[in-house]
PDB file of C-alpha atoms in Angstrom:
ATOM      1  CA  MET J   1      16.743 -27.058   0.321  1.00 75.00           C
ATOM      2  CA  ASN J   2      17.352 -24.064  -1.943  1.00 94.00           C
ATOM      3  CA  TYR J   3      17.159 -21.061   0.416  1.00 94.00           C
ATOM      4  CA  TYR J   4      17.407 -18.554  -2.428  1.00 95.00           C
ATOM      5  CA  LEU J   5      14.255 -19.918  -4.094  1.00 95.00           C
ATOM      6  CA  LEU J   6      12.430 -20.104  -0.753  1.00 96.00           C
ATOM      7  CA  LEU J   7      13.336 -16.479  -0.021  1.00 96.00           C
ATOM      8  CA  LYS J   8      12.376 -15.464  -3.563  1.00 96.00           C
ATOM      9  CA  THR J   9       8.974 -17.112  -3.088  1.00 96.00           C
ATOM     10  CA  ILE J  10       8.474 -15.219   0.185  1.00 97.00           C
ATOM     11  CA  HIS J  11       9.515 -11.992  -1.555  1.00 97.00           C
ATOM     12  CA  ILE J  12       7.072 -12.535  -4.428  1.00 96.00           C
ATOM     13  CA  VAL J  13       4.168 -13.523  -2.165  1.00 97.00           C
ATOM     14  CA  SER J  14       4.747 -10.528   0.105  1.00 97.00           C
ATOM     15  CA  SER J  15       4.870  -8.216  -2.932  1.00 96.00           C
ATOM     16  CA  VAL J  16       1.542  -9.610  -4.104  1.00 96.00           C
ATOM     17  CA  LEU J  17       0.063  -9.039  -0.634  1.00 96.00           C
ATOM     18  CA  LEU J  18       1.494  -5.524  -0.515  1.00 95.00           C
ATOM     19  CA  VAL J  19       0.311  -4.319  -3.904  1.00 95.00           C
ATOM     20  CA  GLY J  20      -2.780  -6.511  -4.133  1.00 95.00           C
ATOM     21  CA  THR J  21      -4.147  -5.548  -0.739  1.00 95.00           C
ATOM     22  CA  GLY J  22      -3.325  -1.907  -1.383  1.00 93.00           C
ATOM     23  CA  PHE J  23      -4.993  -1.860  -4.771  1.00 94.00           C
ATOM     24  CA  GLY J  24      -8.026  -3.839  -3.609  1.00 95.00           C
ATOM     25  CA  SER J  25      -8.496  -1.676  -0.530  1.00 95.00           C
ATOM     26  CA  ALA J  26      -8.124   1.493  -2.567  1.00 95.00           C
ATOM     27  CA  PHE J  27     -10.651   0.228  -5.112  1.00 97.00           C
ATOM     28  CA  TYR J  28     -13.306  -0.483  -2.483  1.00 97.00           C
ATOM     29  CA  LEU J  29     -12.773   2.677  -0.467  1.00 97.00           C
ATOM     30  CA  PHE J  30     -12.666   4.815  -3.627  1.00 97.00           C
ATOM     31  CA  PHE J  31     -16.126   3.571  -4.636  1.00 97.00           C
ATOM     32  CA  ALA J  32     -17.515   3.484  -1.096  1.00 97.00           C
ATOM     33  CA  ASN J  33     -16.568   7.159  -0.809  1.00 97.00           C
ATOM     34  CA  ARG J  34     -18.627   7.886  -3.897  1.00 96.00           C
ATOM     35  CA  SER J  35     -21.645   5.898  -2.702  1.00 96.00           C
ATOM     36  CA  GLY J  36     -22.976   8.622  -0.429  1.00 90.00           C
ATOM     37  CA  ASP J  37     -23.847   5.919   2.120  1.00 96.00           C
ATOM     38  CA  VAL J  38     -22.210   6.774   5.443  1.00 97.00           C
ATOM     39  CA  ARG J  39     -22.672   3.234   6.802  1.00 97.00           C
ATOM     40  CA  THR J  40     -20.922   1.783   3.748  1.00 97.00           C
ATOM     41  CA  GLN J  41     -18.077   4.259   4.135  1.00 98.00           C
ATOM     42  CA  ALA J  42     -17.764   3.399   7.833  1.00 98.00           C
ATOM     43  CA  ILE J  43     -17.636  -0.351   7.194  1.00 98.00           C
ATOM     44  CA  VAL J  44     -15.290  -0.200   4.204  1.00 98.00           C
ATOM     45  CA  SER J  45     -12.911   2.288   5.818  1.00 97.00           C
ATOM     46  CA  ARG J  46     -12.741   0.100   8.947  1.00 97.00           C
ATOM     47  CA  LEU J  47     -11.929  -2.951   6.814  1.00 97.00           C
ATOM     48  CA  VAL J  48      -9.323  -1.025   4.794  1.00 97.00           C
ATOM     49  CA  VAL J  49      -7.547  -0.101   8.037  1.00 97.00           C
ATOM     50  CA  ARG J  50      -7.715  -3.736   9.121  1.00 96.00           C
ATOM     51  CA  ALA J  51      -6.326  -4.987   5.788  1.00 96.00           C
ATOM     52  CA  ASP J  52      -3.434  -2.547   6.016  1.00 94.00           C
ATOM     53  CA  LEU J  53      -2.617  -3.677   9.545  1.00 93.00           C
ATOM     54  CA  TRP J  54      -2.953  -7.407   8.859  1.00 96.00           C
ATOM     55  CA  PHE J  55      -1.532  -7.718   5.342  1.00 96.00           C
ATOM     56  CA  THR J  56       0.108  -4.563   4.006  1.00 95.00           C
ATOM     57  CA  THR J  57       2.199  -3.652   7.053  1.00 95.00           C
ATOM     58  CA  PRO J  58       3.857  -7.078   7.421  1.00 96.00           C
ATOM     59  CA  ALA J  59       4.549  -7.110   3.667  1.00 97.00           C
ATOM     60  CA  VAL J  60       6.085  -3.622   3.886  1.00 96.00           C
ATOM     61  CA  VAL J  61       8.555  -5.025   6.427  1.00 96.00           C
ATOM     62  CA  VAL J  62       9.250  -8.308   4.596  1.00 97.00           C
ATOM     63  CA  GLN J  63       9.878  -6.691   1.197  1.00 96.00           C
ATOM     64  CA  PRO J  64      13.116  -4.790   1.880  1.00 96.00           C
ATOM     65  CA  ILE J  65      14.485  -7.512   4.156  1.00 97.00           C
ATOM     66  CA  SER J  66      13.870 -10.302   1.665  1.00 97.00           C
ATOM     67  CA  GLY J  67      14.869  -8.111  -1.293  1.00 96.00           C
ATOM     68  CA  MET J  68      18.203  -7.101   0.203  1.00 95.00           C
ATOM     69  CA  ALA J  69      18.891 -10.685   1.259  1.00 97.00           C
ATOM     70  CA  LEU J  70      18.138 -11.890  -2.286  1.00 96.00           C
ATOM     71  CA  ALA J  71      20.415  -9.222  -3.755  1.00 95.00           C
ATOM     72  CA  HIS J  72      23.194 -10.262  -1.384  1.00 96.00           C
ATOM     73  CA  MET J  73      22.719 -13.966  -2.168  1.00 95.00           C
ATOM     74  CA  ALA J  74      22.746 -13.243  -5.920  1.00 94.00           C
ATOM     75  CA  GLY J  75      25.835 -11.069  -5.631  1.00 95.00           C
ATOM     76  CA  TRP J  76      24.141  -7.833  -6.715  1.00 94.00           C
ATOM     77  CA  SER J  77      25.282  -4.569  -5.241  1.00 95.00           C
ATOM     78  CA  LEU J  78      22.530  -2.293  -3.961  1.00 93.00           C
ATOM     79  CA  ALA J  79      24.150   0.312  -6.218  1.00 95.00           C
ATOM     80  CA  THR J  80      23.190  -1.726  -9.308  1.00 95.00           C
ATOM     81  CA  PRO J  81      21.067   0.837 -11.211  1.00 95.00           C
ATOM     82  CA  TRP J  82      17.844  -1.167 -11.543  1.00 96.00           C
ATOM     83  CA  LEU J  83      18.092  -2.201  -7.891  1.00 96.00           C
ATOM     84  CA  ALA J  84      18.910   1.322  -6.679  1.00 96.00           C
ATOM     85  CA  TRP J  85      15.937   2.682  -8.641  1.00 97.00           C
ATOM     86  CA  SER J  86      13.714  -0.036  -7.188  1.00 97.00           C
ATOM     87  CA  LEU J  87      14.732   0.919  -3.657  1.00 96.00           C
ATOM     88  CA  ALA J  88      14.229   4.637  -4.348  1.00 97.00           C
ATOM     89  CA  LEU J  89      10.769   4.020  -5.803  1.00 98.00           C
ATOM     90  CA  TYR J  90       9.899   1.747  -2.872  1.00 97.00           C
ATOM     91  CA  LEU J  91      10.863   4.558  -0.502  1.00 97.00           C
ATOM     92  CA  LEU J  92       8.727   6.982  -2.524  1.00 97.00           C
ATOM     93  CA  ALA J  93       5.758   4.626  -2.255  1.00 96.00           C
ATOM     94  CA  GLY J  94       6.392   4.305   1.478  1.00 95.00           C
ATOM     95  CA  ALA J  95       6.572   8.082   1.877  1.00 97.00           C
ATOM     96  CA  CYS J  96       3.084   8.236   0.324  1.00 96.00           C
ATOM     97  CA  TRP J  97       1.771   5.247   2.260  1.00 93.00           C
ATOM     98  CA  LEU J  98       2.651   6.422   5.772  1.00 93.00           C
ATOM     99  CA  PRO J  99       0.364   9.478   5.657  1.00 96.00           C
ATOM    100  CA  VAL J 100      -2.273   7.319   3.961  1.00 95.00           C
ATOM    101  CA  LEU J 101      -2.335   5.108   7.061  1.00 93.00           C
ATOM    102  CA  TRP J 102      -3.078   8.103   9.266  1.00 96.00           C
ATOM    103  CA  LEU J 103      -5.692   9.378   6.795  1.00 97.00           C
ATOM    104  CA  GLN J 104      -7.434   5.990   6.707  1.00 96.00           C
ATOM    105  CA  LEU J 105      -7.527   5.770  10.503  1.00 97.00           C
ATOM    106  CA  ARG J 106      -8.962   9.272  10.781  1.00 98.00           C
ATOM    107  CA  MET J 107     -11.491   8.667   7.990  1.00 98.00           C
ATOM    108  CA  SER J 108     -12.576   5.415   9.626  1.00 98.00           C
ATOM    109  CA  ARG J 109     -13.155   7.100  12.984  1.00 98.00           C
ATOM    110  CA  ILE J 110     -15.064   9.995  11.424  1.00 98.00           C
ATOM    111  CA  ALA J 111     -17.256   7.660   9.362  1.00 98.00           C
ATOM    112  CA  ALA J 112     -17.941   5.353  12.332  1.00 98.00           C
ATOM    113  CA  HIS J 113     -18.926   8.319  14.483  1.00 98.00           C
ATOM    114  CA  ALA J 114     -21.254   9.728  11.806  1.00 98.00           C
ATOM    115  CA  ALA J 115     -22.816   6.323  11.042  1.00 97.00           C
ATOM    116  CA  ALA J 116     -23.443   5.557  14.717  1.00 97.00           C
ATOM    117  CA  ARG J 117     -25.325   8.833  15.116  1.00 97.00           C
ATOM    118  CA  GLY J 118     -27.104   8.809  11.764  1.00 96.00           C
ATOM    119  CA  HIS J 119     -25.281  11.960  10.666  1.00 97.00           C
ATOM    120  CA  VAL J 120     -23.877  12.919   7.292  1.00 96.00           C
ATOM    121  CA  LEU J 121     -20.112  12.985   7.004  1.00 97.00           C
ATOM    122  CA  PRO J 122     -18.469  16.275   7.854  1.00 97.00           C
ATOM    123  CA  ALA J 123     -16.480  18.176   5.228  1.00 97.00           C
ATOM    124  CA  GLU J 124     -13.292  17.024   6.950  1.00 97.00           C
ATOM    125  CA  TYR J 125     -13.928  13.467   5.732  1.00 97.00           C
ATOM    126  CA  GLY J 126     -14.071  14.634   2.101  1.00 97.00           C
ATOM    127  CA  ARG J 127     -10.877  16.650   2.507  1.00 98.00           C
ATOM    128  CA  LEU J 128      -9.075  13.651   4.019  1.00 98.00           C
ATOM    129  CA  ALA J 129     -10.420  11.353   1.281  1.00 97.00           C
ATOM    130  CA  ARG J 130      -9.070  13.664  -1.427  1.00 97.00           C
ATOM    131  CA  TRP J 131      -5.600  13.625   0.168  1.00 97.00           C
ATOM    132  CA  TRP J 132      -5.842   9.841   0.579  1.00 97.00           C
ATOM    133  CA  GLU J 133      -6.575   9.482  -3.133  1.00 96.00           C
ATOM    134  CA  ARG J 134      -3.891  11.959  -4.244  1.00 97.00           C
ATOM    135  CA  LEU J 135      -1.222  10.077  -2.299  1.00 97.00           C
ATOM    136  CA  GLY J 136      -2.379   6.724  -3.657  1.00 95.00           C
ATOM    137  CA  TYR J 137      -1.684   7.480  -7.310  1.00 96.00           C
ATOM    138  CA  PRO J 138       2.085   8.085  -7.027  1.00 97.00           C
ATOM    139  CA  ALA J 139       2.424   5.182  -4.588  1.00 96.00           C
ATOM    140  CA  PHE J 140       0.830   2.735  -7.037  1.00 95.00           C
ATOM    141  CA  ALA J 141       2.738   4.138  -9.988  1.00 97.00           C
ATOM    142  CA  ALA J 142       5.976   3.713  -8.047  1.00 97.00           C
ATOM    143  CA  MET J 143       5.139   0.113  -7.160  1.00 96.00           C
ATOM    144  CA  LEU J 144       4.264  -0.713 -10.776  1.00 96.00           C
ATOM    145  CA  ALA J 145       7.635   0.682 -11.804  1.00 97.00           C
ATOM    146  CA  VAL J 146       9.315  -1.445  -9.110  1.00 96.00           C
ATOM    147  CA  TYR J 147       7.590  -4.547 -10.512  1.00 95.00           C
ATOM    148  CA  TRP J 148       8.826  -3.655 -14.009  1.00 97.00           C
ATOM    149  CA  LEU J 149      12.370  -3.142 -12.755  1.00 96.00           C
ATOM    150  CA  MET J 150      12.353  -6.382 -10.773  1.00 93.00           C
ATOM    151  CA  VAL J 151      11.129  -8.457 -13.689  1.00 94.00           C
ATOM    152  CA  ASN J 152      13.209  -6.848 -16.425  1.00 95.00           C
ATOM    153  CA  LYS J 153      16.395  -5.889 -14.521  1.00 94.00           C
ATOM    154  CA  PRO J 154      17.334  -3.407 -17.255  1.00 95.00           C
ATOM    155  CA  ALA J 155      20.854  -2.157 -17.730  1.00 90.00           C
ATOM    156  CA  LEU J 156      20.242   1.497 -16.967  1.00 81.00           C
TER     157      LEU J 156
END
């Protein structure tokens, strides 16, 4: 059995789960937040939190472990420029993602509370949603750059 290819497959699948779940969740919550329907926002925000816990979080853990193991097996130093940039950008994305988790949890609770009582969302929800969105853009840009670096392995 070729352990390198098995580990590479795990690394690729976890990257797809990480970025795909993140992008899909962001897409649905972005548009749910613009729907004006509190029940929709409550349901979608609850499911976004669930997706992050079930799919994104495990992938966040698997990615650096499998990536560093692959680099070691291939004989690449973590100081190799494209690899060092990939790690730095991954950390940037993570620095954006951690507060996003808290924001999503808070937004979900606020929306569930408002929906259960038939209330409109308080202004706090909108403020949290704006921060959630602002943090998402650099995180996704960083992950797209990581994909480019991983595929191309440029000599920087």
